[in-house]
Amino acid sequence: MKKAVKVKALNFSTSWSYAPAPEAADHFQLKERYDLFINGKFSAPATGKYFDTINPATEKKIASVAEAGAADVDKAVRAARQAYEKTWSKMPAAERGKYLYRIARILQERARELAVMESMDGGKPIRESRDIDVPLAAAHFFYYAGWADKLDYAFPGRRAQPLGVAGQIIPWNFPLLMAAWKIAPALACGNTVVLKPAESTPLTALRLAEILQEAELPPGVVNILTGAGATGAALVNHPGVDKIAFTGSTEVGKMIQKALAATDKKYTLELGGKAANIIFEDAAIDQAVEGIINGIFFNQGHVCCAGSRLFVQEGVAKEVLRKLKDRISTLIVGDPLDKNTDVGAINSKEQLGKIKALVNAGIREGGECWQPACSLPSRGYWFRPTVFTQVAQSHRIVQEEIFGPVLTVQSFRTPEEAVEKANNTPYGLSGGIWTDKGSKIFKISGKIRAGVLWANTYNKFDPTSPFGGYKESGMGREGGLHGLLPYVKLS
Ligand code: NAI
Ligand code: MG
C-alpha cells in the first residue's frame, strides 16, 4: 500500500526516460524534386515554379514540389474527363473494384515507408502514422473496392450513376488518409479525380501517385496536383469539374460554398470543430482521462474532431483535473520518428503562430493556463500540451477552433447544463460522453448537435462509419454507405 502511494506521487516524466527508438528512414528514397501527376505521368508544371516542403520537426527542406497553375489544372481536368468518358465510367464495376483492391494491397506493402514519409513531412508521431493513418488509408480502399459492383444494393430500387470529374482538396492533418478517404469512394462509383494535397504535406499523395502507376490504374483516372490556395481555387472554379470535396478550414469552406453557389456542381465540405467531451460522475474516471488525452493530444490536436472542450460533472472535477495533469506530465513530446513519442511537431510555423495567439488570448481573458515541464527540442515547431481552467463560455479559447494541443476544462452540475454548454458553439462535428449508464448515453447523445458521437471512447475511425458535421462544421457525409451518396446521381 505504502509503495503504491509513493509511485503515485512520482512525476513519471522525470523519474525515468526512454532510450531513443527512432524509426529507420533509410529504407526508401525520396526524390529531390516532385512534378505534377497528370494523365498517368509525372510532368513539370506549366508555371515552371516549385516550392519547398519542409520537415516541421527540424525546419529542414525535404524536397521541391511543383506548383500547379490554372493551365495545369485545366490539363488535369481534361485528362480526368477523357479517362472518365473513354475508360473508367465504361468499365464493368467489378473491374473498377479490382483496381481499388490492388491499390489497397500496395498501400499495405509500402506501409512502412508511407508512415515514415508522413511523419517526416507533417510532424505526426510515427506511432500514429504507422498504426492509424496508413492502415486506415488501405482500409478505405478495401472497403470501397467492395462497394464498386454492389451499388444496386447500396441504393435498392434506384440506379446509381457517376457524376464525372471530382475535384478534391485535402488538408495537412491526415494527408494520405484524407487522399484515400476521398479518392476511394469517388473511384468506386465510377468518377475520375483531380486531387490537391495541402502545400505543407504533399509527399505521401505523390507517393500514392507512384502506387497508382504500379497498380496500372488507367491514365487520367486520378491526377494529383500540388500547390497552395490558388491551385485549389482554380480547381474549384474550373467549369469541367462536376463535384468538389473539400476538407479544411471553415473560412475556405465558406469561400468555396460561395464560389459554387451559382453553379450546378455538387459539393461536400468537412470543416472545423470544437468538440465537447462530457464526463459524468458515474464514469470510469481513469478510462475517461485516457480518452480525453487521446481526444485532444492525438496528432498535436490537429484534428477537426479533437475533443478540445472538456466538461466534467462537479463531484469528480477535482479528481479528473488532477489525474489529467498527472497523465499529461508523462507525455513525451519530441521527435516524430521516435516510436516512444506521444506528441509530435506542430505542422507549420503558421499553425504554431495561430496556436500561440489563441493561447495568449486565453491568458489575457483570465483563463488559468497549465503546461507540464517537459523539455522541447531546440529546432522545429513545438507546443507543450496545455490545459486551461477558469474559462468562460464567451472566451475565445472556448469558442474558436485552435487545432493544437490545447484543452479547456469547465465543470457542470446537471446533464441539462452539460448539453447546453456542449451545444454552445458554431460547430457541430463530434463529441464524447463518458458514463457508466447506457441509458444516459442514449439520452444525452440525442441532444448533442454533432455528426459523430463517441461513448466511453474517442477518435475511433472506421471506413464503414459515416463522418461529417452540423452547422459550421460542414455539410455532407463521408465514409460508409453514406460516403457513396456524394459521388452518384440516383435515378
Ligand atoms: P486551409 O483551409 O487553408 O487548407 C486546406 C486546403 O485548402 C489546403 O489544401 C489548401 O491549399 C486549400 N486551400 C486554401 N485556400 C483555398 C482556396 N481559396 N480555394 C481552394 N482551396 C484552398 O487550412 P489552413 O490554412 O491550412 O489551416 C487553417 C485552419 O483551418 C486550422 O488552424 C484549422 O483550424 C482549420 N483546419 C481544419 C481542418 C479539418 O480537418 N477540418 C484541416 C486543416 C485546417
Ligand atoms: Mg512538410
Coordinates of N, CA, C and O in Angstrom, one line a residue, residues 180-330:
A180 N -7.0 8.9 -49.4 CA -7.7 7.7 -49.6 C -9.2 7.8 -49.3 O -10.1 7.3 -50.1
W181 N -9.5 8.5 -48.3 CA -10.9 8.8 -47.9 C -11.7 9.4 -49.0 O -12.9 9.2 -49.2
K182 N -11.0 10.3 -49.8 CA -11.7 11.0 -50.9 C -11.7 10.2 -52.2 O -12.6 10.1 -52.9
I183 N -10.5 9.7 -52.5 CA -10.3 9.0 -53.8 C -11.2 7.7 -53.9 O -11.8 7.4 -54.9
A184 N -11.1 6.9 -52.8 CA -11.7 5.5 -52.9 C -13.2 5.6 -53.2 O -13.6 4.9 -54.2
P185 N -14.0 6.3 -52.5 CA -15.5 6.3 -52.9 C -15.7 6.9 -54.3 O -16.6 6.4 -55.0
A186 N -14.9 7.9 -54.7 CA -15.1 8.5 -56.0 C -14.9 7.5 -57.1 O -15.7 7.4 -58.0
L187 N -13.8 6.8 -57.0 CA -13.5 5.8 -58.0 C -14.5 4.6 -58.0 O -14.9 4.1 -59.0
A188 N -14.8 4.2 -56.8 CA -15.7 3.1 -56.7 C -17.0 3.3 -57.4 O -17.6 2.5 -58.0
C189 N -17.5 4.6 -57.4 CA -18.7 5.0 -58.0 C -18.6 5.3 -59.5 O -19.5 5.6 -60.2
G190 N -17.3 5.2 -60.0 CA -17.1 5.4 -61.4 C -16.7 6.8 -61.8 O -16.7 7.2 -63.0
N191 N -16.4 7.7 -60.9 CA -15.9 9.0 -61.2 C -14.4 9.0 -61.4 O -13.7 8.1 -60.9
T192 N -13.9 10.1 -62.0 CA -12.4 10.3 -62.0 C -12.1 11.5 -61.2 O -13.0 12.2 -60.8
V193 N -10.8 11.7 -60.9 CA -10.4 12.6 -59.8 C -9.2 13.5 -60.2 O -8.3 13.1 -60.9
V194 N -9.3 14.7 -59.7 CA -8.2 15.6 -59.6 C -8.0 16.0 -58.1 O -8.9 16.6 -57.6
L195 N -6.9 15.6 -57.5 CA -6.8 15.8 -56.1 C -5.7 16.8 -55.8 O -4.6 16.7 -56.4
K196 N -5.9 17.7 -54.9 CA -4.9 18.6 -54.5 C -4.5 18.5 -53.0 O -5.4 18.8 -52.1
P197 N -3.3 17.9 -52.7 CA -3.0 17.8 -51.3 C -2.6 19.2 -50.7 O -2.4 20.2 -51.5
A198 N -2.4 19.3 -49.4 CA -2.0 20.6 -48.8 C -0.6 20.9 -49.1 O 0.2 19.9 -49.2
E199 N -0.2 22.1 -49.1 CA 1.1 22.5 -49.5 C 2.2 22.1 -48.5 O 3.4 22.0 -48.9
S200 N 1.8 21.9 -47.2 CA 2.9 21.6 -46.3 C 3.1 20.0 -46.2 O 4.1 19.6 -45.6
T201 N 2.2 19.3 -46.8 CA 2.3 17.8 -46.7 C 1.9 17.1 -48.0 O 1.0 16.3 -48.1
P202 N 2.7 17.4 -49.1 CA 2.3 16.8 -50.4 C 2.9 15.4 -50.6 O 2.5 14.7 -51.6
L203 N 3.9 14.9 -49.8 CA 4.7 13.8 -50.2 C 4.0 12.5 -50.3 O 4.2 11.7 -51.3
T204 N 3.1 12.2 -49.3 CA 2.5 10.8 -49.4 C 1.5 10.8 -50.6 O 1.3 9.7 -51.1
A205 N 0.9 11.9 -50.9 CA 0.0 11.9 -52.1 C 0.8 11.6 -53.3 O 0.3 10.9 -54.2
L206 N 2.0 12.2 -53.4 CA 2.8 11.9 -54.6 C 3.3 10.5 -54.6 O 3.5 9.9 -55.7
R207 N 3.6 9.9 -53.5 CA 4.0 8.5 -53.4 C 2.8 7.7 -53.8 O 2.9 6.6 -54.5
L208 N 1.6 8.1 -53.4 CA 0.4 7.4 -53.8 C 0.2 7.4 -55.4 O -0.2 6.4 -56.0
A209 N 0.6 8.5 -56.0 CA 0.6 8.6 -57.4 C 1.5 7.5 -58.0 O 1.1 6.8 -59.0
E210 N 2.7 7.3 -57.4 CA 3.5 6.2 -57.9 C 2.9 4.8 -57.7 O 3.0 3.9 -58.5
I211 N 2.2 4.7 -56.6 CA 1.5 3.4 -56.3 C 0.4 3.2 -57.4 O 0.1 2.1 -57.8
L212 N -0.3 4.3 -57.8 CA -1.4 4.2 -58.8 C -0.7 3.7 -60.1 O -1.3 2.9 -60.8
Q213 N 0.5 4.2 -60.4 CA 1.2 3.7 -61.6 C 1.5 2.2 -61.5 O 1.3 1.5 -62.4
E214 N 1.9 1.8 -60.3 CA 2.3 0.4 -60.1 C 1.0 -0.4 -60.2 O 1.1 -1.6 -60.7
A215 N -0.1 0.1 -59.8 CA -1.3 -0.7 -59.9 C -1.9 -0.7 -61.3 O -3.0 -1.3 -61.6
E216 N -1.2 0.1 -62.2 CA -1.7 0.2 -63.6 C -3.1 0.8 -63.7 O -3.8 0.4 -64.6
L217 N -3.4 1.7 -62.8 CA -4.7 2.4 -62.9 C -4.6 3.2 -64.3 O -3.6 3.8 -64.6
P218 N -5.7 3.1 -65.1 CA -5.6 3.7 -66.4 C -5.3 5.2 -66.2 O -5.7 5.9 -65.3
P219 N -4.5 5.8 -67.2 CA -4.0 7.2 -67.1 C -5.2 8.1 -67.0 O -6.2 7.9 -67.7
G220 N -5.1 9.1 -66.2 CA -6.1 10.2 -66.1 C -7.2 9.9 -65.1 O -8.0 10.8 -64.7
V221 N -7.3 8.7 -64.6 CA -8.4 8.3 -63.6 C -8.2 9.1 -62.3 O -9.1 9.6 -61.7
V222 N -6.9 9.2 -61.9 CA -6.5 10.1 -60.8 C -5.4 10.9 -61.2 O -4.4 10.5 -61.7
N223 N -5.5 12.2 -60.9 CA -4.5 13.2 -61.2 C -4.2 13.9 -59.9 O -5.1 14.3 -59.2
I224 N -2.9 14.2 -59.7 CA -2.6 14.8 -58.4 C -1.8 16.1 -58.6 O -0.7 16.0 -59.3
L225 N -2.3 17.2 -58.2 CA -1.8 18.5 -58.4 C -1.3 19.1 -57.1 O -2.2 19.2 -56.2
T226 N -0.1 19.5 -57.0 CA 0.4 20.1 -55.8 C 0.3 21.6 -56.0 O 0.4 22.1 -57.1
G227 N 0.2 22.3 -54.9 CA 0.2 23.8 -54.9 C -0.6 24.3 -53.7 O -1.0 23.4 -52.8
A228 N -0.7 25.6 -53.6 CA -1.4 26.1 -52.4 C -2.8 26.5 -52.7 O -3.5 26.0 -53.5
G229 N -3.3 27.6 -52.0 CA -4.7 28.0 -52.1 C -5.1 28.4 -53.5 O -6.2 28.0 -53.9
A230 N -4.2 29.0 -54.3 CA -4.6 29.5 -55.6 C -4.8 28.3 -56.5 O -5.8 28.3 -57.4
T231 N -4.1 27.2 -56.3 CA -4.3 26.0 -57.1 C -5.6 25.4 -56.8 O -6.4 25.0 -57.6
G232 N -5.9 25.4 -55.5 CA -7.2 24.8 -55.0 C -8.4 25.6 -55.6 O -9.4 25.1 -56.1
A233 N -8.2 27.0 -55.6 CA -9.3 27.8 -56.1 C -9.5 27.6 -57.6 O -10.6 27.6 -58.1
A234 N -8.4 27.4 -58.3 CA -8.5 27.2 -59.8 C -9.3 25.9 -60.0 O -10.1 25.8 -61.0
L235 N -9.0 24.9 -59.2 CA -9.8 23.6 -59.3 C -11.3 23.8 -59.0 O -12.1 23.3 -59.8
V236 N -11.5 24.5 -57.9 CA -12.9 24.8 -57.6 C -13.7 25.5 -58.7 O -14.8 25.1 -59.0
N237 N -13.0 26.4 -59.3 CA -13.7 27.3 -60.3 C -13.6 26.7 -61.8 O -14.2 27.3 -62.7
H238 N -12.9 25.6 -61.9 CA -12.9 25.0 -63.3 C -14.2 24.5 -63.8 O -14.9 23.7 -63.1
P239 N -14.7 24.9 -64.9 CA -16.0 24.5 -65.4 C -16.1 23.0 -65.7 O -17.2 22.5 -65.7
G240 N -15.0 22.3 -65.9 CA -15.1 20.9 -66.2 C -15.2 20.0 -65.0 O -15.2 18.8 -65.2
V241 N -15.3 20.6 -63.8 CA -15.4 19.8 -62.6 C -16.8 19.6 -62.2 O -17.6 20.6 -62.2
D242 N -17.3 18.4 -61.9 CA -18.7 18.2 -61.6 C -19.0 18.2 -60.1 O -20.1 18.3 -59.6
K243 N -17.9 17.9 -59.3 CA -18.1 17.8 -57.9 C -16.9 18.2 -57.1 O -15.8 17.9 -57.5
I244 N -17.1 19.0 -56.0 CA -15.9 19.4 -55.2 C -16.1 18.7 -53.8 O -17.2 18.8 -53.2
A245 N -15.0 18.1 -53.4 CA -15.0 17.6 -52.0 C -13.8 18.3 -51.3 O -12.7 18.3 -51.8
F246 N -14.2 19.0 -50.2 CA -13.2 19.8 -49.5 C -13.1 19.4 -48.0 O -14.1 19.3 -47.4
T247 N -11.9 19.3 -47.5 CA -11.7 19.2 -46.1 C -10.7 20.3 -45.7 O -9.6 20.4 -46.3
G248 N -11.0 21.2 -44.7 CA -10.1 22.2 -44.3 C -10.8 23.2 -43.4 O -11.8 22.9 -42.7
S249 N -10.3 24.4 -43.5 CA -10.9 25.5 -42.6 C -12.3 25.9 -43.0 O -12.6 25.9 -44.1
T250 N -13.0 26.3 -42.0 CA -14.4 26.9 -42.2 C -14.3 28.1 -43.1 O -15.1 28.3 -44.0
E251 N -13.2 28.9 -42.9 CA -13.1 30.1 -43.7 C -13.0 29.8 -45.2 O -13.8 30.3 -46.0
V252 N -12.1 28.9 -45.6 CA -12.0 28.5 -47.0 C -13.3 27.7 -47.5 O -13.8 27.9 -48.6
G253 N -13.8 26.9 -46.6 CA -15.1 26.2 -46.9 C -16.2 27.2 -47.3 O -16.9 26.9 -48.3
K254 N -16.3 28.3 -46.6 CA -17.3 29.3 -46.9 C -17.0 29.9 -48.3 O -18.0 30.2 -49.0
M255 N -15.8 30.2 -48.5 CA -15.4 30.8 -49.8 C -15.8 29.8 -51.0 O -16.3 30.2 -52.0
I256 N -15.5 28.5 -50.8 CA -15.8 27.5 -51.8 C -17.4 27.5 -52.0 O -17.8 27.4 -53.1
Q257 N -18.1 27.5 -50.9 CA -19.5 27.4 -51.0 C -20.1 28.6 -51.8 O -21.0 28.4 -52.6
K258 N -19.5 29.8 -51.6 CA -19.9 31.0 -52.3 C -19.6 30.8 -53.8 O -20.4 31.1 -54.7
A259 N -18.4 30.3 -54.1 CA -18.0 30.2 -55.5 C -18.9 29.2 -56.2 O -19.1 29.3 -57.4
L260 N -19.4 28.2 -55.5 CA -20.2 27.2 -56.2 C -21.7 27.4 -56.2 O -22.4 26.7 -56.9
A261 N -22.1 28.5 -55.5 CA -23.5 28.8 -55.3 C -24.2 28.9 -56.6 O -25.3 28.5 -56.8
A262 N -23.6 29.5 -57.6 CA -24.2 29.8 -58.9 C -24.0 28.7 -59.9 O -24.2 28.9 -61.1
T263 N -23.4 27.6 -59.5 CA -23.1 26.5 -60.4 C -23.9 25.3 -60.1 O -24.6 25.2 -59.0
D264 N -23.9 24.3 -61.0 CA -24.6 23.0 -60.6 C -23.7 22.0 -60.1 O -24.0 20.8 -60.1
K265 N -22.5 22.4 -59.7 CA -21.5 21.4 -59.1 C -22.0 21.0 -57.8 O -22.5 21.8 -57.0
K266 N -21.9 19.7 -57.5 CA -22.2 19.1 -56.2 C -21.0 19.4 -55.3 O -19.9 19.5 -55.7
Y267 N -21.2 19.5 -54.0 CA -20.1 19.6 -53.1 C -20.3 19.0 -51.7 O -21.5 19.0 -51.3
T268 N -19.2 18.6 -51.1 CA -19.3 18.3 -49.7 C -18.2 19.1 -49.0 O -17.1 19.3 -49.6
L269 N -18.4 19.5 -47.8 CA -17.5 20.3 -47.1 C -17.3 19.7 -45.7 O -18.3 19.5 -45.0
E270 N -16.1 19.4 -45.3 CA -15.8 18.9 -44.0 C -14.9 19.9 -43.3 O -13.7 20.1 -43.7
L271 N -15.4 20.7 -42.4 CA -14.7 21.9 -41.9 C -14.3 21.7 -40.4 O -14.0 20.6 -40.0
G272 N -14.3 22.8 -39.7 CA -13.7 22.7 -38.4 C -14.6 22.1 -37.3 O -15.7 21.6 -37.6
G273 N -14.1 22.2 -36.1 CA -14.9 21.6 -35.0 C -14.4 22.2 -33.6 O -13.3 22.8 -33.5
K274 N -15.2 22.0 -32.6 CA -14.8 22.4 -31.3 C -15.6 21.5 -30.3 O -16.5 21.8 -29.6
A275 N -15.1 20.2 -30.4 CA -15.9 19.1 -29.8 C -15.9 19.2 -28.3 O -14.9 19.5 -27.7
A276 N -17.0 18.8 -27.7 CA -17.1 18.7 -26.2 C -17.0 17.2 -25.8 O -17.6 16.3 -26.4
N277 N -16.2 17.0 -24.8 CA -16.2 15.7 -24.1 C -16.8 15.9 -22.8 O -16.5 16.9 -22.0
I278 N -17.8 15.1 -22.4 CA -18.6 15.3 -21.2 C -18.3 14.1 -20.3 O -18.6 12.9 -20.6
I279 N -17.8 14.4 -19.1 CA -17.5 13.3 -18.1 C -18.6 13.4 -17.0 O -18.6 14.4 -16.3
F280 N -19.4 12.3 -16.9 CA -20.3 12.3 -15.8 C -19.7 11.6 -14.5 O -18.7 10.9 -14.7
E281 N -20.3 11.9 -13.4 CA -19.7 11.4 -12.1 C -19.6 9.9 -12.1 O -18.8 9.3 -11.4
D282 N -20.5 9.2 -12.8 CA -20.5 7.8 -12.7 C -19.6 7.1 -13.7 O -19.6 5.9 -13.9
A283 N -18.8 7.9 -14.4 CA -17.9 7.4 -15.5 C -16.7 6.6 -14.8 O -16.4 6.9 -13.7
A284 N -16.1 5.7 -15.6 CA -14.8 5.1 -15.2 C -13.8 6.2 -15.4 O -13.4 6.5 -16.5
I285 N -13.3 6.8 -14.3 CA -12.5 8.0 -14.4 C -11.2 7.8 -15.1 O -10.8 8.6 -16.0
D286 N -10.5 6.8 -14.7 CA -9.2 6.6 -15.4 C -9.3 6.4 -16.9 O -8.5 6.9 -17.7
Q287 N -10.3 5.6 -17.3 CA -10.5 5.4 -18.7 C -10.9 6.7 -19.4 O -10.4 7.0 -20.5
A288 N -11.7 7.5 -18.7 CA -12.1 8.8 -19.3 C -10.9 9.7 -19.5 O -10.8 10.3 -20.5
V289 N -10.1 9.7 -18.5 CA -8.9 10.6 -18.5 C -8.0 10.2 -19.7 O -7.6 11.0 -20.5
E290 N -7.8 8.9 -19.9 CA -7.0 8.4 -21.0 C -7.7 8.8 -22.4 O -7.0 9.2 -23.3
G291 N -9.0 8.7 -22.4 CA -9.7 9.1 -23.6 C -9.7 10.6 -23.9 O -9.5 11.0 -25.1
I292 N -9.7 11.4 -22.9 CA -9.6 12.8 -23.1 C -8.3 13.2 -23.6 O -8.2 14.0 -24.6
I293 N -7.2 12.6 -23.1 CA -5.9 12.8 -23.5 C -5.7 12.4 -25.0 O -5.2 13.2 -25.8
N294 N -6.2 11.3 -25.4 CA -6.2 10.8 -26.7 C -7.0 11.8 -27.6 O -6.6 12.1 -28.7
G295 N -8.1 12.3 -27.1 CA -9.0 13.1 -27.9 C -8.4 14.5 -28.2 O -8.7 15.0 -29.3
I296 N -7.5 15.0 -27.4 CA -7.0 16.3 -27.7 C -5.5 16.3 -28.1 O -5.1 17.2 -28.9
F297 N -4.7 15.4 -27.5 CA -3.3 15.5 -27.8 C -2.9 14.6 -29.0 O -1.8 14.7 -29.5
F298 N -3.8 13.7 -29.4 CA -3.6 12.9 -30.6 C -3.3 13.8 -31.8 O -4.0 14.8 -32.0
N299 N -2.2 13.5 -32.5 CA -1.8 14.3 -33.7 C -1.7 15.8 -33.3 O -2.1 16.7 -34.1
Q300 N -1.2 16.1 -32.1 CA -1.0 17.5 -31.7 C -2.3 18.3 -31.7 O -2.2 19.6 -31.9
G301 N -3.4 17.7 -31.6 CA -4.7 18.4 -31.7 C -5.0 18.9 -33.1 O -5.9 19.7 -33.3
H302 N -4.2 18.4 -34.1 CA -4.5 18.8 -35.5 C -5.6 17.9 -36.0 O -5.4 17.1 -37.0
V303 N -6.7 17.9 -35.4 CA -7.8 17.0 -35.7 C -9.1 17.8 -35.7 O -9.4 18.5 -34.7
C304 N -9.9 17.8 -36.8 CA -11.1 18.6 -36.8 C -12.1 18.1 -35.7 O -12.9 18.9 -35.2
C305 N -12.0 16.8 -35.3 CA -12.9 16.3 -34.3 C -12.3 16.2 -32.9 O -12.8 15.6 -32.0
A306 N -11.1 16.9 -32.8 CA -10.4 16.9 -31.5 C -11.4 17.3 -30.3 O -12.2 18.2 -30.5
G307 N -11.3 16.6 -29.2 CA -12.1 16.9 -28.0 C -11.5 18.1 -27.3 O -10.8 17.9 -26.3
S308 N -11.6 19.3 -27.8 CA -10.9 20.4 -27.3 C -11.6 21.1 -26.1 O -11.0 21.9 -25.4
R309 N -12.9 20.7 -25.8 CA -13.5 21.3 -24.6 C -13.9 20.1 -23.7 O -14.6 19.2 -24.2
L310 N -13.5 20.2 -22.5 CA -13.9 19.2 -21.5 C -14.9 19.7 -20.5 O -14.6 20.8 -19.9
F311 N -16.0 19.0 -20.3 CA -17.0 19.4 -19.3 C -17.0 18.2 -18.3 O -17.3 17.1 -18.7
V312 N -16.8 18.5 -17.0 CA -16.7 17.5 -16.0 C -17.8 17.8 -14.9 O -17.9 18.9 -14.5
Q313 N -18.5 16.7 -14.6 CA -19.5 16.9 -13.5 C -18.8 17.3 -12.2 O -17.7 16.7 -11.9
E314 N -19.4 18.2 -11.5 CA -18.7 18.8 -10.3 C -18.1 17.9 -9.3 O -17.0 18.1 -8.9
G315 N -18.8 16.8 -9.0 CA -18.3 15.9 -7.9 C -17.0 15.3 -8.3 O -16.3 14.8 -7.3
V316 N -16.7 15.1 -9.6 CA -15.4 14.5 -9.9 C -14.4 15.5 -10.6 O -13.4 15.1 -11.0
A317 N -14.8 16.7 -10.6 CA -14.0 17.7 -11.3 C -12.5 17.8 -10.8 O -11.6 17.8 -11.6
K318 N -12.4 17.8 -9.5 CA -11.0 17.9 -8.9 C -10.2 16.7 -9.3 O -9.0 16.8 -9.7
E319 N -10.8 15.5 -9.1 CA -10.1 14.3 -9.3 C -9.7 14.2 -10.8 O -8.5 13.8 -11.1
V320 N -10.6 14.5 -11.7 CA -10.3 14.4 -13.1 C -9.1 15.4 -13.5 O -8.2 15.0 -14.2
L321 N -9.2 16.6 -13.0 CA -8.2 17.6 -13.3 C -6.8 17.1 -12.8 O -5.8 17.2 -13.5
R322 N -6.8 16.6 -11.6 CA -5.5 16.1 -11.0 C -5.0 14.9 -11.9 O -3.8 14.9 -12.2
K323 N -5.8 14.0 -12.2 CA -5.4 12.8 -13.0 C -4.9 13.2 -14.4 O -4.0 12.7 -14.9
L324 N -5.7 14.2 -14.9 CA -5.3 14.7 -16.3 C -3.9 15.3 -16.2 O -3.0 15.0 -17.1
K325 N -3.6 16.1 -15.3 CA -2.3 16.8 -15.2 C -1.2 15.7 -14.9 O -0.1 15.8 -15.5
D326 N -1.5 14.8 -14.1 CA -0.5 13.7 -13.8 C -0.2 13.0 -15.1 O 1.0 12.7 -15.4
R327 N -1.2 12.6 -15.9 CA -1.0 11.9 -17.1 C -0.3 12.7 -18.2 O 0.6 12.2 -18.8
I328 N -0.7 14.0 -18.3 CA -0.1 14.8 -19.3 C 1.4 15.0 -19.0 O 2.2 15.1 -19.9
S329 N 1.8 15.0 -17.7 CA 3.2 15.2 -17.3 C 4.0 14.0 -17.8 O 5.2 14.1 -17.8
T330 N 3.4 12.9 -18.1 CA 4.1 11.7 -18.6 C 4.2 11.7 -20.1 O 4.9 10.8 -20.7

